[in-house]
Tab-separated table of C-alpha atoms in Angstrom:
chain	number	residue	atom	x	y	z
A	1	MET	CA	-22.772	109.976	94.686
A	2	ASN	CA	-22.924	106.644	96.486
A	3	SER	CA	-20.995	103.628	95.218
A	4	GLU	CA	-18.765	100.879	96.448
A	5	PHE	CA	-15.620	103.009	96.148
A	6	TYR	CA	-16.842	106.546	97.014
A	7	GLN	CA	-19.636	108.316	98.888
A	8	SER	CA	-20.166	112.062	98.441
A	9	PRO	CA	-20.184	114.004	101.722
A	10	LYS	CA	-23.527	115.460	102.809
A	11	SER	CA	-23.766	119.225	102.436
A	12	SER	CA	-24.647	121.579	105.273
A	13	LYS	CA	-26.748	124.749	105.041
A	14	PHE	CA	-23.525	126.709	105.399
A	15	MET	CA	-21.960	124.962	102.388
A	16	ARG	CA	-25.105	125.330	100.290
A	17	LEU	CA	-25.190	129.082	101.021
A	18	PHE	CA	-21.627	129.489	99.759
A	19	TRP	CA	-22.329	127.293	96.711
A	20	LYS	CA	-25.254	129.541	95.827
A	21	ALA	CA	-23.075	132.641	96.185
A	22	ALA	CA	-20.513	131.086	93.826
A	23	GLY	CA	-23.231	130.261	91.274
A	24	ALA	CA	-22.524	126.526	91.526
A	25	ASP	CA	-25.064	123.782	90.819
A	26	ARG	CA	-26.108	122.162	94.086
A	27	PHE	CA	-27.532	119.077	92.322
A	28	ILE	CA	-24.155	118.313	90.746
A	29	LEU	CA	-22.033	119.235	93.765
A	30	GLU	CA	-23.982	116.913	96.045
A	31	ARG	CA	-22.936	114.103	93.673
A	32	SER	CA	-19.341	115.323	93.253
A	33	THR	CA	-16.156	114.797	95.223
A	34	TYR	CA	-15.290	116.563	98.463
A	35	GLY	CA	-12.576	118.547	96.660
A	36	ASP	CA	-15.108	120.051	94.263
A	37	GLN	CA	-17.424	120.917	97.122
A	38	ILE	CA	-14.674	122.741	99.028
A	39	LYS	CA	-13.536	124.615	95.911
A	40	TYR	CA	-16.917	126.229	95.491
A	41	VAL	CA	-17.309	126.841	99.226
A	42	CYS	CA	-14.071	128.862	99.117
A	43	LEU	CA	-15.157	130.681	95.977
A	44	GLY	CA	-18.531	131.582	97.488
A	45	GLY	CA	-16.840	132.629	100.728
A	46	ILE	CA	-14.670	135.158	98.888
A	47	ILE	CA	-17.707	136.588	97.073
A	48	ILE	CA	-19.706	136.916	100.311
A	49	ALA	CA	-16.716	138.439	102.120
A	50	THR	CA	-16.353	141.008	99.331
A	51	GLY	CA	-20.032	141.901	99.656
A	52	VAL	CA	-19.697	142.320	103.429
A	53	MET	CA	-16.592	144.511	103.052
A	54	ALA	CA	-18.377	146.587	100.413
A	55	ALA	CA	-21.343	147.071	102.774
A	56	ILE	CA	-19.060	148.234	105.597
A	57	ALA	CA	-17.000	150.499	103.318
A	58	GLY	CA	-20.073	151.955	101.602
A	59	GLY	CA	-21.846	152.621	104.895
A	60	TYR	CA	-18.767	154.280	106.379
A	61	ALA	CA	-18.249	156.411	103.265
A	62	PHE	CA	-21.917	157.482	103.331
A	63	TYR	CA	-21.628	158.387	107.030
A	64	THR	CA	-18.411	160.351	106.413
A	65	ILE	CA	-20.085	162.335	103.628
A	66	PHE	CA	-23.405	163.129	105.323
A	67	ALA	CA	-22.572	163.189	109.042
A	68	PRO	CA	-22.569	166.657	110.702
A	69	LYS	CA	-19.178	168.292	110.238
A	70	GLY	CA	-17.109	169.380	113.212
A	71	ASN	CA	-13.657	169.906	114.618
A	72	ALA	CA	-11.437	166.936	113.730
A	73	ILE	CA	-9.731	167.042	117.135
A	74	ASP	CA	-13.055	166.164	118.800
A	75	SER	CA	-13.224	163.037	116.649
A	76	PHE	CA	-9.607	162.306	117.600
A	77	LYS	CA	-10.477	162.554	121.307
A	78	ALA	CA	-13.370	160.136	120.817
A	79	VAL	CA	-11.052	157.607	119.128
A	80	GLU	CA	-8.357	157.949	121.800
A	81	GLY	CA	-10.824	157.832	124.710
A	82	ILE	CA	-10.082	161.386	125.895
A	83	ALA	CA	-12.885	162.953	127.926
A	84	SER	CA	-14.897	165.509	125.956
A	85	ASN	CA	-18.484	166.589	125.286
A	86	TYR	CA	-18.258	165.405	121.678
A	87	ASP	CA	-20.772	162.752	120.573
A	88	PRO	CA	-18.900	160.648	117.982
A	89	THR	CA	-22.045	159.113	116.459
A	90	HIS	CA	-24.916	160.950	114.807
A	91	ILE	CA	-27.680	158.379	115.169
A	92	PRO	CA	-29.999	159.470	112.271
A	93	THR	CA	-27.102	159.531	109.799
A	94	ALA	CA	-25.794	156.237	111.186
A	95	LEU	CA	-29.148	154.507	110.619
A	96	ILE	CA	-29.385	155.812	107.046
A	97	SER	CA	-25.769	154.765	106.482
A	98	ILE	CA	-26.550	151.219	107.629
A	99	VAL	CA	-29.408	150.982	105.137
A	100	PHE	CA	-27.240	152.420	102.348
A	101	GLY	CA	-24.384	150.084	103.304
A	102	LEU	CA	-26.637	147.037	103.057
A	103	ILE	CA	-27.935	148.147	99.641
A	104	TRP	CA	-24.408	148.886	98.416
A	105	GLY	CA	-23.135	145.550	99.740
A	106	ALA	CA	-25.966	143.721	97.948
A	107	ILE	CA	-25.158	145.544	94.692
A	108	ILE	CA	-21.435	144.683	94.878
A	109	PHE	CA	-22.251	141.105	95.927
A	110	ASN	CA	-24.448	140.580	92.869
A	111	ILE	CA	-21.967	142.256	90.526
A	112	ASP	CA	-19.198	140.030	91.903
A	113	ARG	CA	-21.422	136.992	91.598
A	114	PHE	CA	-22.151	137.852	87.981
A	115	ILE	CA	-18.466	138.484	87.205
A	116	VAL	CA	-17.387	135.164	88.715
A	117	THR	CA	-20.201	133.014	87.301
A	118	SER	CA	-19.824	134.533	83.821
A	119	THR	CA	-16.076	133.882	83.818
A	120	GLY	CA	-15.265	130.671	82.002
A	121	LYS	CA	-13.083	127.902	83.386
A	122	GLY	CA	-10.349	128.447	80.830
A	123	ASP	CA	-8.821	125.490	79.054
A	124	GLY	CA	-9.087	123.145	82.041
A	125	THR	CA	-5.415	123.488	83.032
A	126	GLU	CA	-3.619	125.413	85.776
A	127	ALA	CA	-1.946	127.716	83.241
A	128	ILE	CA	-3.588	131.045	82.368
A	129	THR	CA	-3.075	131.578	78.658
A	130	ARG	CA	-2.983	134.913	76.890
A	131	LYS	CA	-6.301	134.147	75.209
A	132	GLU	CA	-7.932	133.427	78.589
A	133	LEU	CA	-6.489	136.631	80.047
A	134	VAL	CA	-7.764	138.756	77.165
A	135	GLY	CA	-11.207	137.146	77.455
A	136	ALA	CA	-11.321	137.875	81.193
A	137	LEU	CA	-9.977	141.443	80.832
A	138	PRO	CA	-13.376	143.252	81.043
A	139	ARG	CA	-14.193	141.331	84.241
A	140	ILE	CA	-10.738	142.076	85.659
A	141	ILE	CA	-11.228	145.806	85.000
A	142	MET	CA	-14.670	145.761	86.671
A	143	GLY	CA	-13.203	143.885	89.634
A	144	ALA	CA	-10.362	146.401	89.948
A	145	ILE	CA	-12.828	149.317	89.996
A	146	ILE	CA	-14.886	147.609	92.707
A	147	ALA	CA	-11.710	146.982	94.728
A	148	LEU	CA	-10.843	150.699	94.552
A	149	THR	CA	-14.303	151.755	95.771
A	150	ILE	CA	-14.008	149.360	98.719
A	151	SER	CA	-10.407	150.113	99.668
A	152	LYS	CA	-10.583	153.919	100.012
A	153	PRO	CA	-13.217	154.127	102.813
A	154	VAL	CA	-11.442	151.300	104.661
A	155	GLU	CA	-8.132	153.097	104.203
A	156	ILE	CA	-9.358	156.344	105.763
A	157	ARG	CA	-10.760	154.340	108.694
A	158	MET	CA	-7.432	152.542	109.183
A	159	PHE	CA	-5.546	155.852	109.444
A	160	LYS	CA	-8.327	157.812	111.168
A	161	THR	CA	-6.205	158.966	114.134
A	162	GLU	CA	-3.417	160.366	111.965
A	163	ILE	CA	-5.936	161.913	109.579
A	164	ASP	CA	-7.827	163.630	112.444
A	165	VAL	CA	-4.631	165.269	113.763
A	166	ALA	CA	-3.575	166.459	110.296
A	167	LEU	CA	-7.109	167.600	109.482
A	168	HIS	CA	-7.311	169.588	112.727
A	169	ALA	CA	-4.132	171.473	111.811
A	170	LYS	CA	-5.550	172.178	108.374
A	171	GLN	CA	-8.851	173.347	109.885
A	172	ILE	CA	-6.983	175.796	112.134
A	173	LYS	CA	-5.156	177.229	109.120
A	174	GLN	CA	-8.410	177.464	107.185
A	175	GLU	CA	-10.130	179.198	110.108
A	176	GLN	CA	-7.275	181.698	110.491
A	177	ALA	CA	-7.230	182.408	106.753
A	178	TYR	CA	-11.011	182.917	106.775
A	179	LYS	CA	-10.793	185.304	109.766
A	180	SER	CA	-7.971	187.261	108.126
A	181	GLU	CA	-9.988	187.636	104.945
A	182	ILE	CA	-13.071	188.779	106.888
A	183	GLU	CA	-10.983	191.274	108.876
A	184	LYS	CA	-9.359	192.578	105.694
A	185	VAL	CA	-12.636	193.097	103.840
A	186	ALA	CA	-14.715	194.363	106.786
A	187	ASN	CA	-12.102	196.636	108.366
A	188	GLY	CA	-11.750	198.665	105.172
A	189	GLU	CA	-15.460	199.515	105.121
A	190	ILE	CA	-15.582	200.032	108.886
A	191	GLU	CA	-12.606	202.411	108.745
A	192	LYS	CA	-14.361	204.574	106.126
A	193	LYS	CA	-17.471	204.888	108.308
A	194	GLN	CA	-15.436	205.504	111.457
A	195	SER	CA	-13.489	208.262	109.689
A	196	ILE	CA	-16.740	210.101	108.829
A	197	ILE	CA	-18.091	209.661	112.354
A	198	ARG	CA	-14.726	210.635	113.900
A	199	GLU	CA	-14.720	213.887	111.939
A	200	GLN	CA	-18.182	214.823	113.262
A	201	LEU	CA	-17.308	213.763	116.803
A	202	ASN	CA	-14.189	215.936	116.677
A	203	ARG	CA	-16.410	218.887	115.699
A	204	ILE	CA	-18.674	218.134	118.633
A	205	ALA	CA	-15.649	217.804	120.922
A	206	ARG	CA	-14.298	221.214	119.812
A	207	LEU	CA	-17.699	222.827	120.354
A	208	ASP	CA	-18.024	221.173	123.775
A	209	SER	CA	-14.542	222.380	124.682
A	210	ILE	CA	-15.422	225.959	123.728
A	211	SER	CA	-18.703	225.680	125.651
A	212	THR	CA	-16.826	224.506	128.753
A	213	VAL	CA	-14.510	227.513	128.550
A	214	ARG	CA	-17.452	229.859	128.120
A	215	LYS	CA	-19.233	228.334	131.105
A	216	ALA	CA	-16.119	228.948	133.147
A	217	ASP	CA	-16.002	232.526	131.902
A	218	ILE	CA	-19.640	233.057	132.887
A	219	ALA	CA	-18.991	231.611	136.326
A	220	TYR	CA	-15.957	233.893	136.723
A	221	GLU	CA	-17.920	236.971	135.706
A	222	ASN	CA	-20.734	236.128	138.127
A	223	SER	CA	-18.265	235.723	140.968
A	224	HIS	CA	-16.612	239.102	140.202
A	225	GLY	CA	-19.370	241.641	140.118
A	226	GLY	CA	-22.183	240.003	138.141
A	227	CYS	CA	-22.882	239.104	134.532
A	228	SER	CA	-22.109	242.017	132.194
A	229	LEU	CA	-22.551	242.487	128.477
A	230	LYS	CA	-19.637	240.106	127.914
A	231	CYS	CA	-21.518	237.466	129.929
A	232	ALA	CA	-24.499	237.783	127.594
A	233	GLU	CA	-22.162	237.266	124.643
A	234	PHE	CA	-20.827	234.102	126.295
A	235	LYS	CA	-24.366	232.805	126.798
A	236	ASN	CA	-25.218	233.470	123.156
A	237	GLN	CA	-22.127	231.555	122.089
A	238	LEU	CA	-23.080	228.660	124.406
A	239	ALA	CA	-26.560	228.502	122.914
A	240	SER	CA	-25.088	228.622	119.388
A	241	ASN	CA	-22.648	225.816	120.176
A	242	GLN	CA	-25.383	223.683	121.716
A	243	ALA	CA	-27.607	224.243	118.660
A	244	GLU	CA	-24.742	223.235	116.349
A	245	VAL	CA	-24.038	220.079	118.417
A	246	THR	CA	-27.723	219.160	118.303
A	247	ALA	CA	-27.784	219.759	114.532
A	248	ILE	CA	-24.755	217.495	114.045
A	249	LYS	CA	-26.222	214.676	116.161
A	250	SER	CA	-29.622	214.874	114.462
A	251	ASP	CA	-28.160	215.094	110.945
A	252	PRO	CA	-29.781	212.217	108.886
A	253	GLU	CA	-26.490	211.523	107.118
A	254	PHE	CA	-24.639	211.210	110.458
A	255	ILE	CA	-27.324	208.889	111.866
A	256	LYS	CA	-27.249	206.792	108.676
A	257	VAL	CA	-23.450	206.388	108.856
A	258	LYS	CA	-23.667	205.341	112.520
A	259	LYS	CA	-26.272	202.690	111.707
A	260	GLU	CA	-24.186	201.432	108.786
A	261	LEU	CA	-21.181	201.166	111.088
A	262	GLU	CA	-23.155	199.174	113.656
A	263	SER	CA	-24.445	196.894	110.898
A	264	LEU	CA	-20.913	196.328	109.533
A	265	GLU	CA	-19.548	195.488	112.981
A	266	THR	CA	-22.433	193.084	113.682
A	267	ASP	CA	-21.991	191.400	110.306
A	268	LYS	CA	-18.248	191.085	110.929
A	269	LEU	CA	-18.823	189.433	114.317
A	270	ASN	CA	-21.370	187.023	112.850
A	271	LYS	CA	-19.000	186.016	110.058
A	272	LEU	CA	-16.155	185.540	112.525
A	273	LYS	CA	-18.411	183.261	114.581
A	274	GLU	CA	-19.023	181.163	111.444
A	275	SER	CA	-15.305	180.593	110.941
A	276	GLY	CA	-15.552	177.340	112.881
A	277	LYS	CA	-18.272	176.063	110.530
A	278	VAL	CA	-16.196	177.024	107.496
A	279	ALA	CA	-13.216	175.119	108.874
A	280	ALA	CA	-15.430	172.142	109.725
A	281	GLY	CA	-16.428	172.000	106.062
A	282	LEU	CA	-12.998	170.498	105.339
A	283	ASP	CA	-14.072	167.341	107.161
A	284	GLY	CA	-15.230	165.538	104.028
A	285	LEU	CA	-14.523	162.253	102.276
A	286	LEU	CA	-12.290	163.743	99.569
A	287	GLU	CA	-10.144	165.669	102.061
A	288	ARG	CA	-9.737	162.572	104.237
A	289	ILE	CA	-8.665	160.483	101.236
A	290	LYS	CA	-6.073	163.132	100.337
A	291	LEU	CA	-4.766	163.232	103.907
A	292	ALA	CA	-4.686	159.428	104.047
A	293	HIS	CA	-2.327	159.454	101.051
A	294	GLU	CA	-0.229	162.217	102.635
A	295	GLU	CA	-0.028	160.637	106.087
A	296	ALA	CA	0.323	156.976	105.101
A	297	GLY	CA	2.406	157.591	101.988
A	298	TRP	CA	1.731	156.309	98.508
A	299	VAL	CA	3.461	152.978	99.159
A	300	ILE	CA	1.199	151.941	102.049
A	301	SER	CA	-1.849	153.304	100.254
A	302	LEU	CA	-0.897	151.301	97.160
A	303	PHE	CA	-0.462	148.090	99.122
A	304	VAL	CA	-3.830	148.518	100.867
A	305	THR	CA	-5.460	148.964	97.452
A	306	LEU	CA	-3.561	145.975	96.052
A	307	LEU	CA	-4.727	143.881	98.999
A	308	PHE	CA	-8.375	144.547	98.169
A	309	MET	CA	-7.724	144.081	94.460
A	310	THR	CA	-6.218	140.677	95.249
A	311	ILE	CA	-9.297	139.696	97.257
A	312	GLU	CA	-11.611	140.972	94.524
A	313	LEU	CA	-9.760	139.420	91.570
A	314	THR	CA	-8.856	136.092	93.203
A	315	PRO	CA	-12.143	134.357	92.207
A	316	ILE	CA	-11.644	135.363	88.551
A	317	PHE	CA	-8.083	134.009	88.362
A	318	PHE	CA	-9.130	131.065	90.503
A	319	LYS	CA	-11.700	130.018	87.911
A	320	LEU	CA	-9.224	130.456	85.063
A	321	MET	CA	-6.751	128.194	86.890
A	322	LEU	CA	-9.251	125.468	87.775
A	323	ILE	CA	-8.364	122.028	86.460
A	324	LYS	CA	-11.290	120.154	84.952
A	325	SER	CA	-12.780	117.905	87.582
A	326	THR	CA	-15.716	115.572	88.158
A	327	TYR	CA	-18.030	118.555	88.636
A	328	ASP	CA	-17.159	120.003	85.209
A	329	TYR	CA	-17.599	116.707	83.367
A	330	MET	CA	-20.919	116.063	85.112
A	331	GLU	CA	-22.060	119.616	84.309
A	332	GLU	CA	-21.195	119.132	80.630
A	333	ASN	CA	-22.950	115.774	80.618
A	334	ILE	CA	-26.119	117.224	82.110
A	335	LYS	CA	-26.074	120.102	79.605
A	336	GLU	CA	-25.760	117.615	76.736
A	337	LEU	CA	-28.608	115.513	78.177
A	338	ILE	CA	-30.816	118.595	78.435
A	339	LYS	CA	-30.000	119.544	74.843
A	340	ALA	CA	-30.769	116.017	73.721
A	341	ASP	CA	-34.027	116.002	75.681
A	342	LYS	CA	-35.041	119.282	74.057
A	343	GLY	CA	-33.992	118.079	70.597
A	344	ILE	CA	-31.014	120.415	70.172
A	345	GLU	CA	-28.101	119.137	68.082
A	346	ILE	CA	-24.783	120.976	67.680
A	347	GLN	CA	-22.400	119.961	64.917
A	348	HIS	CA	-19.078	121.541	65.847
A	349	ASN	CA	-16.875	123.283	63.247
A	350	PHE	CA	-19.517	122.596	60.603
A	351	TYR	CA	-18.915	125.538	58.266
A	352	PRO	CA	-16.523	128.483	57.891
A	353	ASP	CA	-17.887	132.020	58.122
A	354	GLY	CA	-16.909	134.977	55.943
A	355	GLU	CA	-13.659	135.399	57.877
A	356	GLY	CA	-12.709	131.725	57.562
A	357	ILE	CA	-13.499	130.889	61.174
A	358	GLU	CA	-15.141	127.519	61.754
A	359	ARG	CA	-18.654	127.902	63.131
A	360	ASP	CA	-20.950	125.398	64.833
A	361	LEU	CA	-24.212	124.355	63.259
A	362	VAL	CA	-27.121	124.359	65.718
A	363	ILE	CA	-30.058	122.142	64.743
A	364	ASN	CA	-33.274	122.491	66.753
A	365	HIS	CA	-35.049	119.213	65.986
A	366	GLN	CA	-38.207	120.084	67.908
A	367	VAL	CA	-38.494	123.292	65.930
A	368	ILE	CA	-37.941	121.384	62.681
A	369	ARG	CA	-40.594	118.813	63.686
A	370	VAL	CA	-43.144	121.483	64.563
A	371	LEU	CA	-42.304	123.357	61.374
A	372	LYS	CA	-42.788	120.203	59.246
A	373	GLU	CA	-46.082	119.472	61.004
A	374	LYS	CA	-47.240	123.002	60.374
A	375	ILE	CA	-46.248	122.794	56.694
A	376	LYS	CA	-48.105	119.441	56.288
A	377	LEU	CA	-51.141	120.886	58.041
A	378	LEU	CA	-51.202	123.939	55.787
A	379	GLU	CA	-50.725	121.769	52.693
A	380	ALA	CA	-53.631	119.514	53.780
A	381	GLN	CA	-55.823	122.533	54.459
A	382	SER	CA	-54.937	123.934	51.050
A	383	THR	CA	-55.816	120.597	49.333
A	384	LEU	CA	-59.143	120.323	51.155
A	385	SER	CA	-59.967	123.925	50.345
A	386	ASN	CA	-59.298	123.310	46.640
A	387	GLU	CA	-61.515	120.198	46.668
A	388	ALA	CA	-64.316	122.101	48.420
A	389	ILE	CA	-64.110	124.898	45.859
A	390	ASP	CA	-64.183	122.378	42.968
A	391	ALA	CA	-67.238	120.582	44.465
A	392	TRP	CA	-69.041	123.897	44.984
A	393	LYS	CA	-68.209	124.889	41.417
A	394	ASP	CA	-69.636	121.599	39.999
A	395	LYS	CA	-72.815	121.997	42.036
A	396	LYS	CA	-73.378	125.539	40.848
A	397	GLN	CA	-72.733	124.474	37.253
A	398	ASN	CA	-75.439	121.803	37.496
A	399	ASP	CA	-77.868	124.330	38.953
A	400	ILE	CA	-77.269	126.703	36.073
A	401	ASN	CA	-77.726	123.928	33.502
A	402	ASN	CA	-81.016	122.807	35.053
A	403	ASN	CA	-82.474	126.238	35.695
A	404	PRO	CA	-80.621	129.046	33.859
A	405	GLU	CA	-83.595	131.452	34.232
A	406	ALA	CA	-82.941	131.590	37.992
A	407	TYR	CA	-79.606	133.194	37.320
A	408	LEU	CA	-80.828	135.690	34.709
A	409	SER	CA	-83.145	138.679	34.995
A	410	GLU	CA	-84.818	140.806	32.335
A	411	GLU	CA	-85.349	144.475	32.903
């Protein structure tokens, strides 16, 4: 707007970007006061900031969920700058998280933009009436839900160091509990197999002990006059013992039990090696949110959430508190001009409905004009058609009068 008493400031690309985010009309704002321009710059700035925060929070949450799990203390070392072989960033997951974060930020940005632009300006005063609050309630609820989804990932990032230490302690407990359970289950089966094998080995040991004594007896007999009949008996007993030992060792049941024992011990070792992976499974988004509440306390967690809810809901309350300004009157004027140009007339509080509420009467003059033209056209076509039929009828009547034989046939 340019006049003797006021000249509207020129808008920059930066201002126009924020106006667009706020859903404001650039045409009107460029002809409005500086105060109106700044109002919508601030409103658009909050909406864009919310979208950016949502993108960061969504990307971080996605990374936390899908990144390879590990020992929380390694993550703690990375945060504190302690030397370790741990790589804090998994590049493939990070790239996917960036893409997801951008998509999520765009979704939240557009939802916020819709919520703000669809929220009315109230009654044009600073006061927020009960009626205005009730009307804005669905948008307030949606905004609160969005604030919660943004605040939780940011919260676990804020308290990451404390969460990593607490999570590491929990992982150790989980690993120990897992190992104890594996030991308890596996050792029972292993003990049964070892008992069977021990019984057979004791038999072999007894036979070997007897064989050793008999070998000594044979050696003694040979050194004292040669091997007699008793020596032959000792040799027979040695051969019998050796045959029994061989039979025990080659027994299919004994071999089967030994293999089962080896398999149980191998399986036990493999499961014990996986205890670290089981403990690392605790490093998830839900567990970190729980630990954030435990470590930070419900008061701090509540205030972090309230902070984001304030940021998210500010544009809604801001619009309800806006005082009618030049922008609003110009917007209404342009809307009325457009309605007039399109032949739309609204007669306010024209008739009561079934519940006694006054309703507006909307008259679409262009529609009425077209409808009248169409009715006139159809009426004219109907009249012309009737005249044509009457003329055709008269002509045929004359033909019949002049030459009736042409219309009759004798069989």
